[in-house]
PDB file of C-alpha atoms in Angstrom:
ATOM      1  CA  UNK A   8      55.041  92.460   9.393  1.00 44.00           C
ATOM      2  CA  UNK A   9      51.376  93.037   7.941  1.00 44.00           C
ATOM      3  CA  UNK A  10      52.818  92.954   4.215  1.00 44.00           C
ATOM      4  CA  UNK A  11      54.986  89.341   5.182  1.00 44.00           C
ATOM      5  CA  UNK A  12      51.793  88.066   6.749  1.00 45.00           C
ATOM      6  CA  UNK A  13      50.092  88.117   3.562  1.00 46.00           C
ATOM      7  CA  UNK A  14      52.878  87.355   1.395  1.00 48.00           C
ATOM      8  CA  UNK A  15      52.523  83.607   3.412  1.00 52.00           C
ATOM      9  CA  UNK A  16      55.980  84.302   5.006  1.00 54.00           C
ATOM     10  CA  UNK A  17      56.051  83.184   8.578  1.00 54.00           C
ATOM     11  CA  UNK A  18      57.101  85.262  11.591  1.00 52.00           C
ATOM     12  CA  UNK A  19      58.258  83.347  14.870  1.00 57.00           C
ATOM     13  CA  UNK A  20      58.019  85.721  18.080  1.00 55.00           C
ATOM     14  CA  UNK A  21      60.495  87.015  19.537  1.00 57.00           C
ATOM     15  CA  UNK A  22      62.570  83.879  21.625  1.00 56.00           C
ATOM     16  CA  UNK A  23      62.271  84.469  25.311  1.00 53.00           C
ATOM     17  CA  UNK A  24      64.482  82.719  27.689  1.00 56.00           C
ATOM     18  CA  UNK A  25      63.223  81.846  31.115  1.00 53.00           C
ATOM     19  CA  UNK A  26      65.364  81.109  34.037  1.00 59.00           C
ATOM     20  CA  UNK A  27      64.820  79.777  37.571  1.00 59.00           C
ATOM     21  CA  UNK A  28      61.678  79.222  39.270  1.00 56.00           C
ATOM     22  CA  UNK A  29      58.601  80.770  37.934  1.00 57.00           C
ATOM     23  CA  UNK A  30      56.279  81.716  40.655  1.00 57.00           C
ATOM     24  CA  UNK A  31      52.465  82.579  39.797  1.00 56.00           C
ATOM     25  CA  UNK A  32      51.361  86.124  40.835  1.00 58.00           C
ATOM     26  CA  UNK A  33      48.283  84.676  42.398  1.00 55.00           C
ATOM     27  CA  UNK A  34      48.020  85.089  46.262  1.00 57.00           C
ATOM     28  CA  UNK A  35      49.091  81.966  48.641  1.00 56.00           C
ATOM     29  CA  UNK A  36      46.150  81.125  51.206  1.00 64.00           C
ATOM     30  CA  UNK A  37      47.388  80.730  54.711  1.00 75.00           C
ATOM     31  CA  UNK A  38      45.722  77.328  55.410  1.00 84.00           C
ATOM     32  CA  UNK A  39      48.675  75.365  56.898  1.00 87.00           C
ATOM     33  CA  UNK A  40      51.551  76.252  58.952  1.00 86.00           C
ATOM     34  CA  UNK A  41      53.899  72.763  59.222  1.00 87.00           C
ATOM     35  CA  UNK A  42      56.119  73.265  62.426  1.00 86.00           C
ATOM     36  CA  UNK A  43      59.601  70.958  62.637  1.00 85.00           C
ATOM     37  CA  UNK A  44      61.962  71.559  65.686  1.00 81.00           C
ATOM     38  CA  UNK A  45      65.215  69.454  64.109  1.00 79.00           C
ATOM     39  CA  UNK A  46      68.127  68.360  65.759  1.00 74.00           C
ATOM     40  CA  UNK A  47      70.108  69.435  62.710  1.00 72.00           C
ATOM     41  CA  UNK A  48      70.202  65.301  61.751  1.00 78.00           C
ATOM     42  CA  UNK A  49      66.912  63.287  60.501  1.00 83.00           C
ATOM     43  CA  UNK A  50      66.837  59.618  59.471  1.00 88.00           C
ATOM     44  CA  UNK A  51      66.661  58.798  55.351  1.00 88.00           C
ATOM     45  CA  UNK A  52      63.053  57.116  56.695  1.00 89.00           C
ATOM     46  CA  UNK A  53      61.922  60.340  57.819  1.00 89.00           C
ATOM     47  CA  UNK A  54      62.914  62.674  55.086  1.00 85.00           C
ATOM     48  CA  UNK A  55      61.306  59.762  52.557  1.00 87.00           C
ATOM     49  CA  UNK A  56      57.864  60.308  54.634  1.00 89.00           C
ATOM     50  CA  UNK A  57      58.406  63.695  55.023  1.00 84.00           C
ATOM     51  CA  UNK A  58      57.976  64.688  51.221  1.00 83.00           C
ATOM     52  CA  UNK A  59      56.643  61.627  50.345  1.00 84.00           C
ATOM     53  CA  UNK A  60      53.068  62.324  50.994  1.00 87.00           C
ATOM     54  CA  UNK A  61      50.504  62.017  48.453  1.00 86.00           C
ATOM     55  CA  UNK A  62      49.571  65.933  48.014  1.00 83.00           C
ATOM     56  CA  UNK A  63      45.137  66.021  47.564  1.00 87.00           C
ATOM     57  CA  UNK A  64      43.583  67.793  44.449  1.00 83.00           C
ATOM     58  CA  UNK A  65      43.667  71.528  44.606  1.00 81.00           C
ATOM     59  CA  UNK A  66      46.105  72.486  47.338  1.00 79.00           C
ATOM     60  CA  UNK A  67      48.035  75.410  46.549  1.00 66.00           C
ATOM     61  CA  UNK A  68      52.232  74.759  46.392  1.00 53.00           C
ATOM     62  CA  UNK A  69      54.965  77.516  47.797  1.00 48.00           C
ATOM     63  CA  UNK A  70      57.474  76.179  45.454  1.00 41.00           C
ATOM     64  CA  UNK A  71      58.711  73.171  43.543  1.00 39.00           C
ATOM     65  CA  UNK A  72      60.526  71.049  46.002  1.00 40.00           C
ATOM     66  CA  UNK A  73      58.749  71.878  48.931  1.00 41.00           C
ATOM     67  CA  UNK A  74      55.203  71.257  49.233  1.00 43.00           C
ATOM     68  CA  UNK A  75      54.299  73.305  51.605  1.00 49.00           C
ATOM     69  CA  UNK A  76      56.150  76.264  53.675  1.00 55.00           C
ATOM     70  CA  UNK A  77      57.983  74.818  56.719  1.00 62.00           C
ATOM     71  CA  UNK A  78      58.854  76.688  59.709  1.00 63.00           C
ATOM     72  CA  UNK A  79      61.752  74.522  61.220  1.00 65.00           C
ATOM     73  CA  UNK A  80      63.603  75.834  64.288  1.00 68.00           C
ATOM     74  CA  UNK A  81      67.262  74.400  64.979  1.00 66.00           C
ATOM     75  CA  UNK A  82      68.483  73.138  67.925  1.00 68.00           C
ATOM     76  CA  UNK A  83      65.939  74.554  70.711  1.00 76.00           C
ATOM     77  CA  UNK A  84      64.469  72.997  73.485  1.00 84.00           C
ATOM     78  CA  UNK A  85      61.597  71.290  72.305  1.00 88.00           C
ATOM     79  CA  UNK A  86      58.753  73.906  74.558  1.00 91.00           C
ATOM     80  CA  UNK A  87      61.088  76.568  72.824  1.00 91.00           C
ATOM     81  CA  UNK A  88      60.748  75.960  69.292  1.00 90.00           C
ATOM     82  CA  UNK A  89      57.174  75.419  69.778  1.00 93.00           C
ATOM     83  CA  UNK A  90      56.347  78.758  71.212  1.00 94.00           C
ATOM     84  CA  UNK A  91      58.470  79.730  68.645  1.00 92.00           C
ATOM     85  CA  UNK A  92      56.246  78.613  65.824  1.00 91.00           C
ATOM     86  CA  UNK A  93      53.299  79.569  67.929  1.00 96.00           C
ATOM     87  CA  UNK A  94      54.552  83.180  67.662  1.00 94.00           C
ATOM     88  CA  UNK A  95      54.884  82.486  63.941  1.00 91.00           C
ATOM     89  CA  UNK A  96      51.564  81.340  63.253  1.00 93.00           C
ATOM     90  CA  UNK A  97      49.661  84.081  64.838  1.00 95.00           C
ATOM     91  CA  UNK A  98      51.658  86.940  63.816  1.00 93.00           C
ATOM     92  CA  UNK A  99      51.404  85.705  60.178  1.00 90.00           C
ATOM     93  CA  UNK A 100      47.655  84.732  60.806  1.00 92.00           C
ATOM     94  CA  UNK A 101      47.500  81.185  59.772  1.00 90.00           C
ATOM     95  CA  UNK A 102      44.518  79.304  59.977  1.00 93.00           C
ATOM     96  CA  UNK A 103      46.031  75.774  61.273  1.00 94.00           C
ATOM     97  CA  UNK A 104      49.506  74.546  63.010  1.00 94.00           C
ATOM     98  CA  UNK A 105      50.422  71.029  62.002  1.00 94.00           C
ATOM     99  CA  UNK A 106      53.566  69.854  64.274  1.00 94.00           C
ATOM    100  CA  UNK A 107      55.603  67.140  62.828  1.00 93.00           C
ATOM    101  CA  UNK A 108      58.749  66.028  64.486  1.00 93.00           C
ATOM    102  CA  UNK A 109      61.497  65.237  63.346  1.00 91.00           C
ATOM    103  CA  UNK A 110      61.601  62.014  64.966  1.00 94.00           C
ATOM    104  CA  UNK A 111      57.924  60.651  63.947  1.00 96.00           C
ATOM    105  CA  UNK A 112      57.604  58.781  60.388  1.00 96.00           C
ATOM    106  CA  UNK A 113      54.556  59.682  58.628  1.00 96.00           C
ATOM    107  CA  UNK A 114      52.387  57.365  56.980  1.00 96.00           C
ATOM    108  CA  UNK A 115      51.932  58.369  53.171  1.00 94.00           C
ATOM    109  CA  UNK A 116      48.398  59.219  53.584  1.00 95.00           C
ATOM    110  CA  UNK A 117      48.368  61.670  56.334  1.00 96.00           C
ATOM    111  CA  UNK A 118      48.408  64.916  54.274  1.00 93.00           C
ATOM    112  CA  UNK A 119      45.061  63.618  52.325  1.00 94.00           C
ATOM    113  CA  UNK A 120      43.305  62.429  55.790  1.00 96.00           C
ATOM    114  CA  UNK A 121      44.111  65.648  57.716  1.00 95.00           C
ATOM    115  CA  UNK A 122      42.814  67.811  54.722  1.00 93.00           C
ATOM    116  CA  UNK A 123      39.464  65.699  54.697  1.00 95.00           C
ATOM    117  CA  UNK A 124      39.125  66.097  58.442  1.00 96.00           C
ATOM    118  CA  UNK A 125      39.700  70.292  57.762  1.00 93.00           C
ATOM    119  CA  UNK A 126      37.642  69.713  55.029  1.00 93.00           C
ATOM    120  CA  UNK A 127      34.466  68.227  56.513  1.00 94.00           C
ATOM    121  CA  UNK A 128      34.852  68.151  60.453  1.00 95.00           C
ATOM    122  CA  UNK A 129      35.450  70.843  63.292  1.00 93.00           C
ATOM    123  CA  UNK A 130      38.148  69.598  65.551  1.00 97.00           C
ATOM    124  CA  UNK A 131      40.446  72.200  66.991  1.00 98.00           C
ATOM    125  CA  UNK A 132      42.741  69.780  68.194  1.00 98.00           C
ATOM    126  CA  UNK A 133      43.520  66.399  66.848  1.00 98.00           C
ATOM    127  CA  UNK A 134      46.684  63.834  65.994  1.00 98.00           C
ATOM    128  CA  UNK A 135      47.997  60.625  64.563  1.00 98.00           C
ATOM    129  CA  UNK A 136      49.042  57.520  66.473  1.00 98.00           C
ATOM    130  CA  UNK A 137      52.360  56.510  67.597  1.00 97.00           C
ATOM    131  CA  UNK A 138      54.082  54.930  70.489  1.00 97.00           C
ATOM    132  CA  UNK A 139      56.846  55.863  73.261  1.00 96.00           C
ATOM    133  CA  UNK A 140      59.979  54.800  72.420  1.00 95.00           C
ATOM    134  CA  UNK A 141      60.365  51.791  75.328  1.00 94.00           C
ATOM    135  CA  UNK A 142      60.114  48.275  75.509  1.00 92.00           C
ATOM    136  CA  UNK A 143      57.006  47.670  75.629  1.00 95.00           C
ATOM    137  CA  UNK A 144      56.562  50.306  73.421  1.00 96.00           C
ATOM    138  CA  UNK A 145      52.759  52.376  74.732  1.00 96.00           C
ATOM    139  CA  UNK A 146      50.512  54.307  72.682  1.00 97.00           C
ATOM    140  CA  UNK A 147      50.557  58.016  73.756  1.00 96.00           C
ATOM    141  CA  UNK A 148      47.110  58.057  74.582  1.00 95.00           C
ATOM    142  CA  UNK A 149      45.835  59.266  77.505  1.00 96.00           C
ATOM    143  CA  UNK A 150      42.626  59.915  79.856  1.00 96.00           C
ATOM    144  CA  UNK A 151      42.807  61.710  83.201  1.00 90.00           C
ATOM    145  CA  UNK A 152      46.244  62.042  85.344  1.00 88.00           C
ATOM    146  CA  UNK A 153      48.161  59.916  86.762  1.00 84.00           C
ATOM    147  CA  UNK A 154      46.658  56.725  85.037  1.00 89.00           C
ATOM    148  CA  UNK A 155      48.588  54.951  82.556  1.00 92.00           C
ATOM    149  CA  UNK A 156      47.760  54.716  78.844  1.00 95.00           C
ATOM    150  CA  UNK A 157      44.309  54.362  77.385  1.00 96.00           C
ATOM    151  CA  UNK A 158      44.174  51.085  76.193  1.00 95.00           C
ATOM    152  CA  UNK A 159      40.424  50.340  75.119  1.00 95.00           C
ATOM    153  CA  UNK A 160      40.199  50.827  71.416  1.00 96.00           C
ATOM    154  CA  UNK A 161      40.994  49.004  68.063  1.00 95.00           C
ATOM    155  CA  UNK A 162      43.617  50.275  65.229  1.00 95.00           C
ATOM    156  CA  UNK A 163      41.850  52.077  62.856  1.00 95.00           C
ATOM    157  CA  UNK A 164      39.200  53.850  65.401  1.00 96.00           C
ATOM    158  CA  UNK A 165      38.972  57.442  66.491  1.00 97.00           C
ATOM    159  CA  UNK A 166      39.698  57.933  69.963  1.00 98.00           C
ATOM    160  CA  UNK A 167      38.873  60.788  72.387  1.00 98.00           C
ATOM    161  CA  UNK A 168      41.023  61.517  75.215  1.00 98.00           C
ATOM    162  CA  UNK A 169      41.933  64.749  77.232  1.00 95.00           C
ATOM    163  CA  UNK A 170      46.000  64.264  76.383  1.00 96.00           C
ATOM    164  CA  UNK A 171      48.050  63.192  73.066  1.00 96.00           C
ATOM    165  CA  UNK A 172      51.337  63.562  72.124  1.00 94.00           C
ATOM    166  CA  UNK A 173      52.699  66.897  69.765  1.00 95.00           C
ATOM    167  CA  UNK A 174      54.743  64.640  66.781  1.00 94.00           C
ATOM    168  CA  UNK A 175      51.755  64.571  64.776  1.00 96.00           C
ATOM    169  CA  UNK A 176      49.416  66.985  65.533  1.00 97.00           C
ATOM    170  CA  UNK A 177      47.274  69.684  64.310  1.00 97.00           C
ATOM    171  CA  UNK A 178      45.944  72.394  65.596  1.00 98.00           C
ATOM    172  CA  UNK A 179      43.211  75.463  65.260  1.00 97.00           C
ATOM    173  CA  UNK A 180      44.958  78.439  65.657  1.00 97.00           C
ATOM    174  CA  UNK A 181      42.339  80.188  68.283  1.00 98.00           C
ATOM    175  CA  UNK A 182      43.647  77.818  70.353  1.00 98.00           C
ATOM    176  CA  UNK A 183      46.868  79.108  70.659  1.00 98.00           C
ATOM    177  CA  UNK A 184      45.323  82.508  70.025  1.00 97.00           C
ATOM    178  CA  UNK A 185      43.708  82.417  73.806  1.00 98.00           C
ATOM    179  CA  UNK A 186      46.075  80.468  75.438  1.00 97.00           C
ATOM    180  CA  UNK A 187      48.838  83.134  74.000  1.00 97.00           C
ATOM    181  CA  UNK A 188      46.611  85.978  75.451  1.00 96.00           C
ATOM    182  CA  UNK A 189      47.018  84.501  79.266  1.00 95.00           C
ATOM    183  CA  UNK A 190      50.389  82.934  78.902  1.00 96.00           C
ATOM    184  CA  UNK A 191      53.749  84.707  80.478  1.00 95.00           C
ATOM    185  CA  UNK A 192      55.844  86.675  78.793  1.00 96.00           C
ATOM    186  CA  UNK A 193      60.181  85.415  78.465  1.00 94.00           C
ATOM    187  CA  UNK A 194      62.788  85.896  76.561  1.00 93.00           C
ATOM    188  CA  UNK A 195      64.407  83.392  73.711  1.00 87.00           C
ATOM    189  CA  UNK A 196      67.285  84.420  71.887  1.00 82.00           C
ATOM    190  CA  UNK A 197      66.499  87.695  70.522  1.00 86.00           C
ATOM    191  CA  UNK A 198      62.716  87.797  70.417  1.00 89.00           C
ATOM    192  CA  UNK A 199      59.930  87.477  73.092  1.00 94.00           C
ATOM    193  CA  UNK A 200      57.629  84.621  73.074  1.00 95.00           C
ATOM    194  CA  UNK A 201      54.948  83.798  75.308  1.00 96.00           C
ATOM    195  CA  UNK A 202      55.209  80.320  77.377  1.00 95.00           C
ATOM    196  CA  UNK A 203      51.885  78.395  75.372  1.00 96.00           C
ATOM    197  CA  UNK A 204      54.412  74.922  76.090  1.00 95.00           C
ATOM    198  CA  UNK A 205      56.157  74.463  79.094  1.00 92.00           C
ATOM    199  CA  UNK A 206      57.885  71.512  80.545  1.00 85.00           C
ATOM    200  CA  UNK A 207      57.302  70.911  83.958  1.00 78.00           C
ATOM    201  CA  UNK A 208      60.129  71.017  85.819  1.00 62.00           C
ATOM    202  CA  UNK A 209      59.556  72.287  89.810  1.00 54.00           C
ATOM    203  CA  UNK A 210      60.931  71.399  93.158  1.00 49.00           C
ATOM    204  CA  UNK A 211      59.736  72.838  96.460  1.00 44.00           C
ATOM    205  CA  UNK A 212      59.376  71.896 100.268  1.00 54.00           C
ATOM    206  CA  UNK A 213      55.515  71.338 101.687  1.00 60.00           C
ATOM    207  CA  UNK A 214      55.356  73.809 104.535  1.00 65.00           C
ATOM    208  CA  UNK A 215      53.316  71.020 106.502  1.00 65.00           C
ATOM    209  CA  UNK A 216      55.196  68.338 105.979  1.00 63.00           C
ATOM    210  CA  UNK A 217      58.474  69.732 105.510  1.00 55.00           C
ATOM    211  CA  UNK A 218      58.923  66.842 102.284  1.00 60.00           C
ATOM    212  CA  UNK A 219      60.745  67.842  99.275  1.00 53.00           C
ATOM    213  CA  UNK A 220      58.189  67.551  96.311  1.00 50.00           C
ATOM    214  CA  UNK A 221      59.246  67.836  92.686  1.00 47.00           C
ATOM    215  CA  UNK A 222      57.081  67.816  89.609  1.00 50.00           C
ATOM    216  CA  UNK A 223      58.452  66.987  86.256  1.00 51.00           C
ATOM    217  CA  UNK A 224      56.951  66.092  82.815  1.00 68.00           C
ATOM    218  CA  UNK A 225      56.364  66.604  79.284  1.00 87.00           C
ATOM    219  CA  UNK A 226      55.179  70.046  77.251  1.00 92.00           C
ATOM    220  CA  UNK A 227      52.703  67.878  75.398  1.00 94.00           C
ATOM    221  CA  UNK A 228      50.932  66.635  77.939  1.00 93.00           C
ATOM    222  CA  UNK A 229      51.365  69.833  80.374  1.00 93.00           C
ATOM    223  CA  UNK A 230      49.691  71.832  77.021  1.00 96.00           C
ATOM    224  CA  UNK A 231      46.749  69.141  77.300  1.00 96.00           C
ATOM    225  CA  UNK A 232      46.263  69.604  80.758  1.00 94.00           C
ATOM    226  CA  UNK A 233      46.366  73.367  80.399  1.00 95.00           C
ATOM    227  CA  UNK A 234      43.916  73.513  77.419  1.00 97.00           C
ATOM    228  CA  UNK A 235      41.325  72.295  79.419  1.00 97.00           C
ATOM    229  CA  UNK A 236      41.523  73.314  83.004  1.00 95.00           C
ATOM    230  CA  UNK A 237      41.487  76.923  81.642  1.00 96.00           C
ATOM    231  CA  UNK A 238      38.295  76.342  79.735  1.00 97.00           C
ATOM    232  CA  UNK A 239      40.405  77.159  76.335  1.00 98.00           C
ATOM    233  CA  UNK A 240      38.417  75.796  74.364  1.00 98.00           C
ATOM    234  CA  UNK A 241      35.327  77.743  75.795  1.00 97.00           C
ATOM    235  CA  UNK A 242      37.379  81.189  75.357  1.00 97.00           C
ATOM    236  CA  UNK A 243      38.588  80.160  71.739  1.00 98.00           C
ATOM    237  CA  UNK A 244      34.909  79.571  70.187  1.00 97.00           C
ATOM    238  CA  UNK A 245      34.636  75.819  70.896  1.00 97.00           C
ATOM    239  CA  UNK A 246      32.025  75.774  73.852  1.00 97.00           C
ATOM    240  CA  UNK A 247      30.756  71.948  72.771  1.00 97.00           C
ATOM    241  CA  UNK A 248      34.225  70.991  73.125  1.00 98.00           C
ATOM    242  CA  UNK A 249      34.724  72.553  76.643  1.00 97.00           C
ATOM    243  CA  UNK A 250      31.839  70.503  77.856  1.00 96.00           C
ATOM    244  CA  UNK A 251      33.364  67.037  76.625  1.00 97.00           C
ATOM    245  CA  UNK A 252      34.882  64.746  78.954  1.00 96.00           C
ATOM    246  CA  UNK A 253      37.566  63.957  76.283  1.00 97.00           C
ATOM    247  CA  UNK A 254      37.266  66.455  74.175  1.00 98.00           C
ATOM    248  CA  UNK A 255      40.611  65.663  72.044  1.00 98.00           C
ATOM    249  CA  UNK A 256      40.854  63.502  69.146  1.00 98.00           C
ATOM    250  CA  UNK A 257      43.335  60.677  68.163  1.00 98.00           C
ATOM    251  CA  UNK A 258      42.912  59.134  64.456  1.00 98.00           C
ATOM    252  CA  UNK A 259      44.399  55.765  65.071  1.00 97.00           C
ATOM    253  CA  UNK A 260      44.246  55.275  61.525  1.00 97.00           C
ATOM    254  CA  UNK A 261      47.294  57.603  61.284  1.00 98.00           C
ATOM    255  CA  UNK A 262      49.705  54.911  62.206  1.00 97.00           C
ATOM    256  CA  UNK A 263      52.890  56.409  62.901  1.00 97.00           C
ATOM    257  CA  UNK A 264      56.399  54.948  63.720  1.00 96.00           C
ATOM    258  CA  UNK A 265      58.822  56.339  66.565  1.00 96.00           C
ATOM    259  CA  UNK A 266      62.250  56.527  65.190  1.00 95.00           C
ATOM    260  CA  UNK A 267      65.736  56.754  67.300  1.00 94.00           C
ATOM    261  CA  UNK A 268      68.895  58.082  65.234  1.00 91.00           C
ATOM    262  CA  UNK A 269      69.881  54.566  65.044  1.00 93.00           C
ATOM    263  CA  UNK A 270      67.264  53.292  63.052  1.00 94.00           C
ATOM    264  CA  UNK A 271      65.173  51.545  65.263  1.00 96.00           C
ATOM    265  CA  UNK A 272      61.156  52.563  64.779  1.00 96.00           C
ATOM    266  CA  UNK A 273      58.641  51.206  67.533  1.00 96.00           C
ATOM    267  CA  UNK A 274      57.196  49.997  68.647  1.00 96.00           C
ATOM    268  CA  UNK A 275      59.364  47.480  67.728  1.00 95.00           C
ATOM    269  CA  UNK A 276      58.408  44.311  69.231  1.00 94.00           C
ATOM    270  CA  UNK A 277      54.811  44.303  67.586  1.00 94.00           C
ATOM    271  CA  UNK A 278      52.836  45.449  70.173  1.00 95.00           C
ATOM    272  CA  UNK A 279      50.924  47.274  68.223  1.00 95.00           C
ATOM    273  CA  UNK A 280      49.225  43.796  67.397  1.00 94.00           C
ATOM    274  CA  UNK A 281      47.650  43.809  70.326  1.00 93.00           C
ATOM    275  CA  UNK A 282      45.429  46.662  69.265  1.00 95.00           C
ATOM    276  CA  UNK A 283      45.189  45.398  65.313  1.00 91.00           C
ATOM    277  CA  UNK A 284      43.619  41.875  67.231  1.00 81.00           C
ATOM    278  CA  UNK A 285      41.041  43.245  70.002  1.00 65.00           C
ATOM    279  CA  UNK A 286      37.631  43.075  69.020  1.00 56.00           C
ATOM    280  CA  UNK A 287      37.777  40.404  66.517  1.00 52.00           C
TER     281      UNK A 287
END
């Protein structure tokens, strides 16, 4: 090879062919855990949203297609899957949860805003916006028990309140790191999980006035509820947020839609208006 190099004759390497997906050797961080519990059948709109997103400078990518790795349990009840992904997260020591489900529509921005707030603010627990599906349709945003929606804010504003909805939501994992710690023990499927979600669902007879009471409701807000009253926050390493009247935070400017399998998104009726309008 020496004697052709300086005879002027060129030598071409070897040819190598390369098939597949070439993955780098470099180590993944474990920043992000995205949780979906799926039917088994999303809308077109949602899968468009879904890997849609405009992906910020400098984030690290699992593989080609999918942005980022997806844990996405099939056909559970919805408290299920999520201690289900709970279990995931701490057992593989990831830093955040971000819930999307498979029913809420993404604006494209919301990957670029969430990694701005991890970026430069310390929230342990904080969502987007979106509404119940109902007509009227309500923002799921709520402050103390028992009272309705929280209706005293403008689009675009941050809002604290003490309960928001799971469809858009992310997480600190010492969150879910103390509340695991205290939570009961049950079976699902093959594995044992730990009840961090629950959904409400009790019936019993008042010993003093012999009525039949009942108490039903939603793993979202049950997990809100819970957070607080057992000073999680305190025992995860968030003592200023224990102290806070509202100490959780919805981004209204995370505007997302509610979608049914037949295509309708709400709110639907524009009552969202209301909340673009007030204070101008």
């Amino acid at each position: 090879m020496e004697k052709q190099r300086r005879s002027g004759v060129r030598v071409d390497p070897p040819e190598v062919e390369i098939r597949g997906i070439v993955r780098s050797p470099s180590k993944f961080r474990d920043r992000l855990m995205i949780a979906i519990g799926m039917t088994g059948l999303v809308r077109a709109e949602w899968a468009l949203s879904r890997w849609g997103q405009v992906i910020p400078c400098n984030w690290q990518q699992l593989d080609y297609i999918m942005w980022m790795d997806t844990y996405a349990p099939l056909g559970w009840m919805v408290a299920d899957w999520r201690n289900m992904a709970v279990k995931e997260l701490l057992e593989k020591n990831i830093q955040t949860m971000v819930f999307i489900d498979h029913d809420v529509i993404l604006p494209p921005d919301f990957y670029i805003k969430m990694n701005e707030r991890l970026i430069k603010e310390r929230v342990p627990i904080w969502s987007g916006l979106y509404f119940t599906k109902s007509f009227p349709a309500e923002p799921i945003l709520y402050r103390g028990k028992s009272t309705g929606f929280f209706a005293d804010w403008k689009m675009g504003d941050k809002v604290w309140v003490n309960a928001i909805p799971m469809g858009c939501t992310v997480i600190h994992s010492s969150i879910f790191k103390a509340l695991w710690d205290e939570s009961e023990e049950y079976k699902l499927g093959n594995q044992i999980v730990r009840r961090v979600f629950d959904s409400p669902r009790k019936a019993w007879e008042d010993p003093e006035s012999h009525a039949w009471m009942t108490r039903t409701g939603t793993e979202d807000l049950d997990f809100c509820w819970k957070v607080i009253e057992k000073g999680i926050f305190k025992k995860a390493g968030w003592p200023e947020y224990q102290k806070k009247k509202y100490p959780i935070l919805c981004d209204t400017s995370i505007f997302c839609r509610h979608i049914t399998d037949d295509g309708t998104m709400y709110p639907s009726r524009g009552e969202d208006q209301y909340f673009r309008r007030k204070g101008k």
